Coordinates of C-alpha atoms in Angstrom, one line a residue:
M161 CA 66.2 -82.9 28.4
N162 CA 69.1 -85.0 29.6
L163 CA 69.8 -88.6 28.7
F164 CA 68.5 -90.1 31.9
T165 CA 65.1 -88.2 31.6
L166 CA 64.7 -89.4 27.9
F167 CA 65.6 -93.0 29.0
S168 CA 63.2 -93.0 32.0
R169 CA 60.4 -91.8 29.8
F170 CA 60.5 -95.0 27.8
F171 CA 61.6 -97.1 30.8
P172 CA 59.8 -95.8 34.0
L173 CA 61.6 -98.4 36.1
A174 CA 64.7 -96.3 35.7
S175 CA 63.1 -93.3 37.5
Q176 CA 61.4 -95.6 40.1
L177 CA 64.9 -97.0 41.0
S178 CA 66.3 -93.5 41.6
G179 CA 67.6 -93.5 45.3
Y180 CA 66.9 -97.2 45.5
N181 CA 68.3 -99.0 48.7
Q182 CA 68.4 -102.2 50.4
S183 CA 65.2 -101.5 52.4
L184 CA 63.2 -100.9 49.2
F185 CA 64.7 -104.1 47.6
R186 CA 63.5 -106.2 50.6
S187 CA 60.0 -104.9 50.1
D188 CA 60.0 -105.6 46.4
F189 CA 61.5 -109.1 47.0
L190 CA 59.0 -110.0 49.7
A191 CA 56.1 -108.7 47.6
A192 CA 57.3 -110.7 44.5
L193 CA 57.6 -113.8 46.7
T194 CA 54.1 -113.4 48.1
V195 CA 52.6 -112.9 44.5
W196 CA 54.6 -115.8 43.2
L197 CA 53.0 -118.2 45.8
L198 CA 49.7 -117.1 44.6
L199 CA 50.6 -117.0 40.8
I200 CA 51.8 -120.5 40.3
P201 CA 48.6 -122.4 41.1
Q202 CA 46.5 -119.6 39.8
V203 CA 47.9 -119.3 36.3
M204 CA 47.7 -123.0 35.9
A205 CA 44.0 -122.9 36.7
Y206 CA 43.4 -120.0 34.3
A207 CA 45.2 -121.8 31.5
M208 CA 42.8 -124.8 32.1
L209 CA 39.9 -122.2 32.0
A210 CA 41.1 -120.9 28.7
G211 CA 41.1 -124.4 27.3
M212 CA 44.9 -124.6 27.2
P213 CA 47.3 -127.2 29.0
P214 CA 48.4 -125.8 32.4
I215 CA 52.0 -125.1 31.3
Y216 CA 50.8 -122.2 29.0
G217 CA 49.7 -120.5 32.1
L218 CA 53.2 -120.6 33.5
Y219 CA 54.6 -119.3 30.3
G220 CA 52.1 -116.5 30.5
G221 CA 53.6 -115.6 33.9
L222 CA 57.1 -115.4 32.7
I223 CA 57.8 -112.8 30.1
P224 CA 54.8 -110.4 30.6
P225 CA 55.8 -109.4 34.2
L226 CA 59.3 -108.8 33.1
I227 CA 58.3 -106.5 30.3
Y228 CA 55.7 -104.6 32.3
G229 CA 58.1 -104.2 35.2
L230 CA 60.6 -102.4 32.8
L231 CA 57.9 -100.3 30.8
G232 CA 54.9 -99.9 33.2
T233 CA 54.2 -96.8 35.3
S234 CA 52.3 -98.5 38.2
P235 CA 54.8 -100.0 40.6
Q236 CA 52.2 -102.4 42.1
L237 CA 50.2 -103.5 39.1
S238 CA 50.6 -107.4 38.4
I239 CA 50.1 -108.7 34.9
G240 CA 49.6 -112.3 33.8
P241 CA 46.9 -114.8 33.2
V242 CA 43.5 -113.8 34.5
A243 CA 39.9 -115.3 34.6
S244 CA 38.2 -112.8 32.3
T245 CA 40.8 -112.9 29.6
S246 CA 40.7 -116.7 29.8
L247 CA 37.0 -116.8 29.3
V248 CA 37.2 -114.4 26.4
I249 CA 39.7 -116.7 24.7
L250 CA 37.6 -119.9 25.5
A251 CA 34.4 -118.3 24.2
G252 CA 36.1 -117.1 20.9
I253 CA 38.5 -119.9 20.0
R254 CA 36.5 -123.0 20.9
Q255 CA 34.3 -122.2 17.9
L256 CA 37.4 -122.6 15.7
A257 CA 39.3 -125.6 17.2
E258 CA 39.0 -128.2 20.0
P259 CA 40.3 -126.9 23.4
E260 CA 43.7 -128.2 24.3
S261 CA 44.5 -129.2 20.8
A262 CA 47.6 -127.9 19.1
S263 CA 45.6 -125.8 16.7
Y264 CA 43.5 -124.3 19.5
V265 CA 46.7 -123.3 21.4
E266 CA 48.1 -121.7 18.3
L267 CA 45.0 -119.7 17.6
A268 CA 44.8 -118.7 21.3
I269 CA 48.3 -117.3 21.3
L270 CA 47.9 -115.6 18.1
A271 CA 44.8 -113.8 19.5
G272 CA 46.7 -112.7 22.5
M273 CA 49.6 -111.4 20.3
L274 CA 47.4 -109.4 18.0
A275 CA 45.5 -107.9 21.0
G276 CA 48.9 -106.9 22.4
I277 CA 50.1 -105.4 19.1
A278 CA 46.9 -103.4 18.8
M279 CA 47.2 -102.0 22.5
F280 CA 50.9 -101.3 21.8
L281 CA 49.9 -99.1 18.8
M282 CA 47.1 -97.5 20.8
G283 CA 49.6 -96.4 23.3
L284 CA 52.1 -95.1 20.6
L285 CA 49.2 -93.1 19.0
R286 CA 48.2 -91.7 22.4
L287 CA 44.8 -93.2 22.3
G288 CA 44.7 -93.9 26.1
F289 CA 41.5 -91.8 26.4
L290 CA 39.6 -94.6 24.6
S291 CA 39.6 -96.6 27.8
V292 CA 36.5 -94.6 28.8
L293 CA 34.4 -96.4 26.2
L294 CA 33.0 -98.7 28.9
S295 CA 31.2 -96.9 31.7
Q296 CA 31.4 -98.3 35.3
P297 CA 27.8 -99.9 35.1
V298 CA 28.8 -101.7 31.9
I299 CA 31.9 -103.0 33.6
V300 CA 30.0 -104.2 36.6
G301 CA 27.4 -106.0 34.4
F302 CA 30.1 -107.4 32.1
T303 CA 32.3 -108.8 34.8
A304 CA 29.3 -110.3 36.8
A305 CA 28.1 -112.1 33.7
A306 CA 31.7 -113.3 33.0
G307 CA 32.0 -114.5 36.6
T308 CA 28.7 -116.5 36.3
I309 CA 29.9 -118.0 33.0
I310 CA 33.3 -118.9 34.6
A311 CA 31.5 -120.5 37.6
V312 CA 29.2 -122.6 35.2
S313 CA 32.2 -123.7 33.2
Q314 CA 33.8 -125.2 36.2
L315 CA 30.9 -127.7 37.0
K316 CA 32.7 -130.4 35.1
S317 CA 35.7 -130.2 37.3
W318 CA 33.7 -129.6 40.5
L319 CA 31.3 -132.5 39.9
G320 CA 33.8 -134.9 38.3
F321 CA 31.8 -136.2 35.1
D322 CA 32.0 -135.1 31.5
I323 CA 29.6 -132.3 30.5
P324 CA 29.3 -131.7 26.6
R325 CA 30.3 -128.3 25.4
F326 CA 27.3 -126.0 24.9
N327 CA 27.1 -122.5 23.4
Q328 CA 25.1 -121.2 26.3
S329 CA 25.8 -121.4 30.0
Y330 CA 22.2 -122.1 31.0
Q331 CA 22.4 -125.3 28.7
T332 CA 25.5 -126.5 30.6
L333 CA 23.9 -125.7 34.0
W334 CA 20.7 -127.7 33.0
Y335 CA 22.8 -130.6 31.8
A336 CA 24.7 -130.7 35.2
I337 CA 21.5 -130.6 37.2
T338 CA 19.8 -133.3 35.3
H339 CA 22.9 -135.6 35.6
L340 CA 23.8 -135.0 39.2
H341 CA 23.6 -138.7 39.8
Q342 CA 26.9 -139.1 37.9
T343 CA 28.8 -137.0 40.4
H344 CA 32.2 -138.3 41.3
W345 CA 32.1 -137.7 45.0
L346 CA 35.9 -137.8 45.6
T347 CA 36.4 -135.0 43.0
F348 CA 33.4 -133.1 44.5
A349 CA 35.0 -133.4 47.9
F350 CA 38.3 -132.2 46.8
C351 CA 37.0 -129.1 45.1
T352 CA 34.4 -128.2 47.8
G353 CA 37.0 -128.8 50.5
G354 CA 39.5 -126.6 48.7
I355 CA 37.0 -123.8 48.6
L356 CA 36.2 -124.1 52.2
L357 CA 39.9 -124.2 53.3
M358 CA 40.7 -121.0 51.1
V359 CA 37.7 -119.3 52.7
A360 CA 38.8 -120.3 56.1
T361 CA 42.4 -119.2 55.5
K362 CA 41.4 -115.9 54.1
R363 CA 39.3 -115.3 57.1
W364 CA 41.6 -116.5 60.0
L365 CA 45.1 -116.4 58.3
P366 CA 44.9 -113.6 55.8
K367 CA 48.6 -113.2 55.4
I368 CA 49.0 -116.8 54.3
P369 CA 48.2 -117.5 50.6
G370 CA 45.3 -119.9 50.7
T371 CA 45.9 -121.2 47.3
L372 CA 49.4 -122.3 48.3
I373 CA 48.2 -124.2 51.3
V374 CA 45.4 -125.9 49.4
G375 CA 47.6 -126.8 46.7
L376 CA 50.4 -128.3 48.9
I377 CA 47.8 -130.3 51.0
S378 CA 46.0 -131.6 48.0
I379 CA 49.3 -132.7 46.3
L380 CA 50.4 -134.4 49.4
A381 CA 47.2 -136.2 50.1
T382 CA 46.9 -137.4 46.4
Y383 CA 50.5 -138.8 46.5
L384 CA 50.2 -140.5 49.8
F385 CA 46.8 -142.1 49.2
R386 CA 47.0 -142.4 45.4
F387 CA 43.5 -140.7 44.9
D388 CA 44.5 -140.4 41.2
Q389 CA 43.9 -144.2 41.0
A390 CA 40.4 -143.7 42.4
G391 CA 39.4 -141.5 39.5
L392 CA 40.6 -138.2 40.8
A393 CA 42.0 -136.1 37.7
I394 CA 45.5 -134.6 38.2
V395 CA 47.7 -132.2 36.3
A396 CA 50.2 -135.0 35.7
D397 CA 53.3 -134.2 33.5
V398 CA 54.1 -130.6 33.1
P399 CA 57.0 -129.9 30.7
Q400 CA 60.1 -128.7 32.4
G401 CA 62.4 -125.9 31.0
L402 CA 61.9 -122.4 29.6
P403 CA 59.7 -121.9 26.6
P404 CA 61.1 -121.6 23.1
F405 CA 60.9 -118.4 21.0
T406 CA 58.3 -119.0 18.4
I407 CA 56.6 -116.6 16.0
P408 CA 52.8 -117.5 15.6
D409 CA 51.5 -118.1 12.1
L410 CA 50.4 -114.7 10.9
S411 CA 48.7 -115.7 7.7
L412 CA 45.8 -113.6 6.7
S413 CA 43.3 -116.6 7.0
K414 CA 44.2 -117.2 10.7
V415 CA 44.2 -113.5 11.5
Q416 CA 40.7 -113.2 10.1
L417 CA 39.6 -116.2 12.1
V418 CA 40.7 -114.7 15.6
M419 CA 39.9 -111.1 14.9
P420 CA 36.6 -111.0 16.7
T421 CA 38.2 -112.5 19.8
V422 CA 41.0 -110.0 19.4
L423 CA 38.7 -107.1 19.5
V424 CA 36.9 -108.3 22.6
A425 CA 40.2 -109.1 24.4
L426 CA 41.5 -105.6 23.3
V427 CA 38.6 -103.6 24.7
T428 CA 38.4 -105.6 27.9
G429 CA 42.1 -105.6 28.3
V430 CA 42.5 -101.8 27.9
V431 CA 39.6 -101.2 30.5
E432 CA 41.2 -103.6 33.0
N433 CA 44.8 -102.4 32.8
I434 CA 43.7 -98.6 33.0
S435 CA 41.2 -99.1 35.7
I436 CA 43.4 -101.3 38.0
A437 CA 46.3 -98.9 37.4
K438 CA 44.2 -95.9 38.4
S439 CA 42.8 -97.7 41.5
L440 CA 46.3 -98.4 42.7
E441 CA 47.3 -94.8 42.0
M442 CA 44.5 -93.5 44.2
K443 CA 45.4 -95.9 47.0
N444 CA 49.1 -95.0 47.1
K445 CA 49.0 -91.3 46.0
T446 CA 52.8 -91.3 45.4
Y447 CA 52.9 -91.4 41.7
K448 CA 50.8 -90.7 38.6
I449 CA 50.1 -93.3 36.0
Q450 CA 50.4 -92.5 32.2
P451 CA 47.6 -94.1 30.4
N452 CA 49.4 -94.2 27.1
Q453 CA 52.6 -95.5 28.5
E454 CA 50.4 -98.1 30.3
L455 CA 49.1 -99.3 27.0
I456 CA 52.6 -99.5 25.6
A457 CA 53.7 -101.5 28.4
A458 CA 50.7 -103.8 28.6
G459 CA 50.7 -104.2 24.9
A460 CA 54.2 -105.1 24.7
A461 CA 53.9 -107.6 27.6
R462 CA 51.2 -109.3 25.6
W463 CA 52.9 -109.6 22.3
M464 CA 56.4 -110.4 23.6
G465 CA 54.8 -113.0 25.9
A466 CA 53.1 -114.7 22.9
L467 CA 56.5 -114.9 21.3
F468 CA 57.5 -117.3 24.1
Q469 CA 54.3 -119.4 24.1
G470 CA 52.6 -117.4 26.8
M471 CA 48.7 -117.6 27.0
P472 CA 46.8 -114.3 26.5
I473 CA 47.2 -112.2 29.7
S474 CA 45.9 -109.1 31.3
A475 CA 46.1 -107.1 34.6
S476 CA 45.1 -109.0 37.6
F477 CA 43.1 -107.2 40.2
T478 CA 43.7 -109.9 42.9
R479 CA 47.4 -110.2 42.4
S480 CA 47.8 -106.5 42.0
A481 CA 46.0 -106.0 45.4
V482 CA 48.3 -108.6 47.0
N483 CA 51.3 -107.0 45.5
N484 CA 50.3 -103.7 46.9
E485 CA 49.5 -105.0 50.3
A486 CA 52.7 -107.0 50.4
G487 CA 54.6 -103.7 50.0
A488 CA 55.8 -103.5 46.4
K489 CA 57.6 -100.2 45.9
T490 CA 58.8 -100.3 42.3
G491 CA 58.3 -102.3 39.1
L492 CA 61.4 -104.4 40.2
S493 CA 58.8 -106.6 42.1
S494 CA 57.4 -107.7 38.7
V495 CA 60.9 -108.3 37.4
L496 CA 61.6 -110.5 40.4
L497 CA 58.4 -112.3 40.0
A498 CA 59.3 -113.2 36.4
I499 CA 62.8 -114.5 37.7
M500 CA 60.9 -116.7 40.2
T501 CA 58.5 -118.1 37.5
A502 CA 61.7 -118.9 35.4
L503 CA 63.1 -120.9 38.4
T504 CA 59.9 -122.7 38.8
L505 CA 59.8 -123.7 35.1
L506 CA 63.4 -124.9 35.3
F507 CA 63.3 -126.8 38.6
L508 CA 59.8 -127.1 40.2
T509 CA 57.3 -128.4 37.7
P510 CA 57.7 -132.0 38.8
L511 CA 56.3 -131.0 42.2
V512 CA 52.8 -130.3 40.7
Y513 CA 52.3 -133.7 39.0
Y514 CA 49.9 -134.8 41.7
L515 CA 48.0 -131.5 41.8
P516 CA 44.2 -132.4 41.4
K517 CA 42.4 -130.4 38.6
A518 CA 39.5 -130.1 41.1
I519 CA 41.7 -127.8 43.2
L520 CA 42.5 -125.7 40.1
A521 CA 38.6 -125.4 39.7
A522 CA 38.3 -124.4 43.3
I523 CA 40.9 -121.6 42.7
I524 CA 38.9 -120.4 39.7
L525 CA 35.6 -120.6 41.6
M526 CA 37.1 -118.4 44.5
A527 CA 38.2 -115.8 41.9
V528 CA 34.6 -115.6 40.7
K529 CA 33.5 -114.0 43.9
S530 CA 35.5 -110.7 43.1
L531 CA 34.0 -110.5 39.7
I532 CA 30.4 -110.3 40.9
D533 CA 30.0 -107.0 42.6
V534 CA 26.7 -107.2 44.3
A535 CA 27.4 -104.1 46.4
S536 CA 27.8 -101.9 43.2
M537 CA 24.6 -103.4 41.8
K538 CA 22.6 -102.4 44.9
R539 CA 24.1 -99.0 44.8
L540 CA 23.3 -98.5 41.1
W541 CA 19.7 -99.5 41.9
K542 CA 19.4 -97.1 44.8
L543 CA 21.1 -94.1 43.1
R544 CA 20.6 -94.4 39.4
K545 CA 18.0 -96.7 37.9
R546 CA 19.0 -95.8 34.3
D547 CA 22.6 -96.9 34.9
F548 CA 21.3 -100.1 36.7
L549 CA 19.2 -100.9 33.6
M550 CA 22.3 -100.5 31.4
M551 CA 24.3 -102.8 33.7
L552 CA 21.5 -105.3 33.4
A553 CA 21.3 -105.1 29.7
T554 CA 25.1 -105.8 29.4
F555 CA 24.8 -108.6 31.9
M556 CA 22.0 -110.3 30.0
A557 CA 23.6 -109.9 26.6
T558 CA 26.9 -111.4 27.9
L559 CA 25.3 -114.2 29.7
F560 CA 22.6 -115.3 27.2
I561 CA 24.1 -114.3 23.8
S562 CA 28.0 -114.1 23.9
I563 CA 30.9 -112.4 25.5
E564 CA 31.4 -110.5 22.2
M565 CA 27.8 -109.2 22.1
G566 CA 28.1 -108.3 25.9
V567 CA 31.1 -106.0 25.1
V568 CA 29.5 -104.6 22.0
T569 CA 26.3 -104.0 24.0
G570 CA 28.2 -102.3 26.7
V571 CA 30.1 -99.9 24.3
V572 CA 27.0 -99.1 22.4
L573 CA 24.9 -98.4 25.5
S574 CA 27.7 -96.2 26.9
L575 CA 27.8 -94.1 23.8
I576 CA 24.0 -93.9 23.5
L577 CA 23.8 -92.8 27.0
V578 CA 26.6 -90.1 26.5
L579 CA 24.9 -88.8 23.4
Y580 CA 21.5 -88.8 25.1
K581 CA 22.9 -86.8 28.1
N582 CA 24.7 -84.3 25.8
S583 CA 21.6 -83.9 23.6
R584 CA 19.5 -82.9 26.5
P585 CA 21.7 -81.0 29.0
H586 CA 20.5 -79.3 32.1
I587 CA 18.9 -75.9 31.6
A588 CA 17.8 -73.8 34.6
V589 CA 15.2 -71.1 34.6
L590 CA 16.5 -68.5 37.1
G591 CA 15.0 -66.2 39.6
Q592 CA 16.5 -63.4 41.7
L593 CA 17.3 -64.2 45.3
P594 CA 15.7 -61.8 47.8
E595 CA 17.8 -58.7 48.6
S596 CA 20.7 -60.0 46.4
R597 CA 22.2 -59.7 43.0
E598 CA 22.4 -63.5 42.8
F599 CA 20.2 -65.5 40.3
R600 CA 19.5 -69.2 41.0
N601 CA 17.3 -72.0 39.7
Y602 CA 13.9 -71.1 41.0
E603 CA 12.9 -74.7 41.3
R604 CA 15.7 -75.2 44.0
F605 CA 15.1 -71.7 45.5
P606 CA 11.4 -71.1 46.0
D607 CA 11.9 -67.6 47.3
A608 CA 13.7 -66.6 44.0
K609 CA 11.9 -63.8 42.3
R610 CA 10.7 -64.2 38.7
F611 CA 9.7 -61.4 36.4
D612 CA 6.5 -61.2 34.4
D613 CA 8.1 -59.9 31.2
I614 CA 11.6 -61.5 31.5
V615 CA 12.7 -65.1 31.2
I616 CA 16.2 -65.9 32.4
A617 CA 17.8 -69.2 31.7
R618 CA 21.2 -70.8 32.2
F619 CA 22.5 -73.3 29.7
D620 CA 24.8 -75.7 31.5
A621 CA 26.8 -77.3 28.5
P622 CA 28.6 -76.4 25.3
L623 CA 26.2 -75.3 22.6
Y624 CA 26.8 -77.5 19.6
F625 CA 25.1 -79.7 16.9
L626 CA 23.9 -82.4 19.4
N627 CA 21.9 -80.2 21.7
A628 CA 21.2 -77.0 19.4
D629 CA 17.6 -78.1 18.6
Y630 CA 16.9 -78.9 22.2
F631 CA 18.0 -75.5 23.2
M632 CA 15.9 -73.8 20.6
E633 CA 12.8 -75.8 21.7
F634 CA 13.4 -75.0 25.3
V635 CA 13.7 -71.3 24.6
N636 CA 10.5 -71.3 22.6
D637 CA 8.6 -73.2 25.2
A638 CA 9.9 -70.8 27.9
I639 CA 8.7 -67.9 25.9
Q640 CA 5.3 -69.5 25.2
D641 CA 5.0 -70.2 29.0
G642 CA 4.9 -66.4 29.5
K643 CA 1.6 -66.2 27.7
G644 CA 2.5 -63.3 25.5
Q645 CA 3.9 -61.1 28.5
C646 CA 7.6 -62.0 27.9
K647 CA 9.6 -59.1 26.3
L648 CA 13.0 -60.2 27.1
F649 CA 14.9 -63.5 27.2
I650 CA 18.3 -63.4 29.1
L651 CA 20.7 -66.2 28.4
D652 CA 23.1 -66.8 31.2
A653 CA 25.9 -68.1 29.1
S654 CA 28.5 -68.4 31.8
S655 CA 28.4 -72.2 31.5
I656 CA 28.6 -72.5 27.7
T657 CA 32.4 -73.4 27.3
D658 CA 32.3 -73.9 23.7
I659 CA 30.1 -73.3 20.6
D660 CA 30.3 -75.0 17.1
Y661 CA 28.9 -73.8 13.8
S662 CA 25.5 -75.5 14.4
G663 CA 25.3 -73.5 17.8
M664 CA 26.1 -70.2 16.2
R665 CA 23.5 -70.8 13.5
T666 CA 21.0 -71.6 16.2
L667 CA 21.8 -68.3 18.0
E668 CA 21.2 -66.4 14.7
E669 CA 18.0 -68.1 14.2
L670 CA 16.9 -67.5 17.8
V671 CA 17.7 -63.7 17.4
A672 CA 15.6 -63.5 14.4
D673 CA 12.8 -65.7 15.8
L674 CA 12.5 -63.8 19.1
R675 CA 12.5 -60.4 17.2
H676 CA 9.6 -61.7 15.2
Q677 CA 7.8 -62.5 18.4
G678 CA 8.6 -59.1 19.8
V679 CA 11.1 -60.5 22.4
D680 CA 14.6 -59.1 22.8
L681 CA 17.7 -61.3 23.6
Y682 CA 20.4 -60.4 26.1
L683 CA 23.5 -62.5 26.6
A684 CA 25.2 -62.5 30.1
G685 CA 28.4 -63.9 31.5
M686 CA 29.7 -65.3 28.2
I687 CA 33.4 -66.4 28.5
G688 CA 35.9 -64.7 26.3
P689 CA 36.7 -67.6 23.7
V690 CA 33.1 -68.1 23.0
R691 CA 32.4 -64.4 22.7
D692 CA 35.4 -64.1 20.3
M693 CA 33.8 -66.8 18.1
L694 CA 30.4 -64.9 18.0
N695 CA 32.3 -61.6 17.3
H696 CA 34.1 -63.3 14.4
A697 CA 30.8 -64.8 13.1
G698 CA 29.2 -61.4 13.2
I699 CA 26.5 -62.5 15.7
C700 CA 27.4 -59.9 18.2
N701 CA 26.7 -57.1 15.7
Q702 CA 23.5 -58.8 14.7
L703 CA 22.4 -59.0 18.3
G704 CA 23.6 -55.5 19.1
K705 CA 26.6 -54.3 21.1
D706 CA 24.3 -53.2 24.0
H707 CA 23.0 -56.7 24.4
H708 CA 26.0 -58.4 26.1
F709 CA 26.6 -58.1 29.9
L710 CA 29.0 -59.2 32.5
N711 CA 26.3 -60.9 34.6
V712 CA 22.5 -61.5 34.7
Y713 CA 22.0 -58.7 37.3
D714 CA 23.5 -56.0 35.0
A715 CA 21.3 -57.3 32.1
V716 CA 18.1 -57.1 34.3
H717 CA 19.0 -53.7 35.7
Y718 CA 19.8 -52.3 32.3
Y719 CA 16.4 -53.5 30.9
Q720 CA 14.4 -52.1 33.8
R721 CA 15.9 -48.7 33.6
L722 CA 15.4 -48.7 29.8
K723 CA 11.8 -49.8 30.3
K724 CA 11.2 -46.8 32.7
G725 CA 12.7 -44.4 30.2
L726 CA 15.7 -43.7 32.3
P727 CA 19.1 -43.5 30.7
P728 CA 21.2 -46.6 31.4
A729 CA 23.7 -44.5 33.5
E730 CA 24.6 -47.4 35.6
W731 CA 25.5 -49.7 32.7
S732 CA 29.0 -49.9 34.1
E733 CA 32.3 -49.0 32.5
A734 CA 33.3 -52.7 32.9
A735 CA 30.3 -53.7 30.9
L736 CA 31.2 -51.3 28.1
Q737 CA 34.7 -52.6 28.1
Y738 CA 33.2 -56.2 28.0
N739 CA 31.4 -55.3 24.7
S740 CA 34.3 -53.6 23.1
T741 CA 37.0 -56.1 23.9
K742 CA 37.6 -58.6 21.1
K743 CA 40.2 -60.8 22.6
T744 CA 39.9 -61.8 26.2
T745 CA 40.9 -64.7 28.4
D746 CA 37.9 -64.5 30.9

């Protein structure tokens, strides 16, 4: 391995820049400029959603894109403040401190840093496979509930009157409905008008960032007509300059306080980063993401961003899609985005003084639409009712209990479903197709022939502790269905890819149990590694060397000749070799 290969393993941007030219730089620069136009108003809105002053959103868009651009394996993924992470932070930290207070900001940044460190360590320990803990139905339910909570949380900025902070969204909604007479109509008009203008821009001018247009128009209108003096809330002073390097207070007491929020942010962050990176990989088909390196990159972006006062961040589906559509070719687009954000902090923050908070709320409400995936919900209902119910349970737990319980519910339900499916795998009773040596599931092939004294079944899973009892029950039930006529059970083991100690004990018990009932057991099609384990355990000897076959047809043919008193002359040389071979790779 040469030095460049070793370097590019830790800094994938190096390999992405191999053969880099002026045309590629132009694509990356234009993509970064397009995302920057969307980023600036968006991150300020998401900071407000997280209960933090807008400047911390800009800080969150500074260091993280730079770090991810250097370390990430997806050239198009855009990282920074997002709505879902902001909601997780608000839900967890507001129970510990007053939003926008100094202590609240400190705890929020600490939570983001710890989540980043945990994600970084997961990547180093090669735990990227844990991103599958949340199934797609769970993600749909969680994000839909998060979108609903986000929308309700913006009623204060949309309607323009104070709403007390409640623990549940339905309480907030009910308060807003019963106090509609307090609506500040100028604020309502700005927020509603902003939403309508962004919708119109997206429909008729899709290449122009609607958030930028809405932001510029609202700033200009507020400045010219001094709507701020008529009760319209504005961003006002935003600190100018780059953030200082600060190490958060890592005392044990504060770490313990934020740990529940850290765990939720970690789980949702891992899922978001890997799933968005994979979706971009599928669209481009020009590279392969490396899940473990993705966790290293995303984790480093989080904790290093926190060292420069950045709010907790994650991968953004919206900005990643824009980055991809705008033509980003390498991670340099993220580096350029960080540079543009730095220039904004140095020179442009005075320009957002008159930006109405109602417009930031409108930007957040527009982002909610992408979180509520109605099409996937309908598809789940149509194709898989059980997955739909799991999605619904996650949605209800997130919406009516808490964000934390929503994630926990999703993880637990995903694991329970996996365990249930693996404990009751598919088992097919086989019959012989007419004028053929093929055996198929007789329920799918009505013409398949079954035998009065033979039961043939195919077990479509590894045989291990989780499904061993189910397998035993199935075999016994299948024998009993034969009403005493069954003399042979043939197990098509071609789909058994592995067997553990519990599975081997089950086979031993099955051999003894079937013999007690006067039923013989043949194994057909067992792959080499599994057969080696049975040989080593002595089960092949217990069963008998002449009870193993290459396929089901050989097993049936052998039995029928034996039953007629004919010598098994056609028990092929290949089958004899199959029984005598101890180490195979088939």
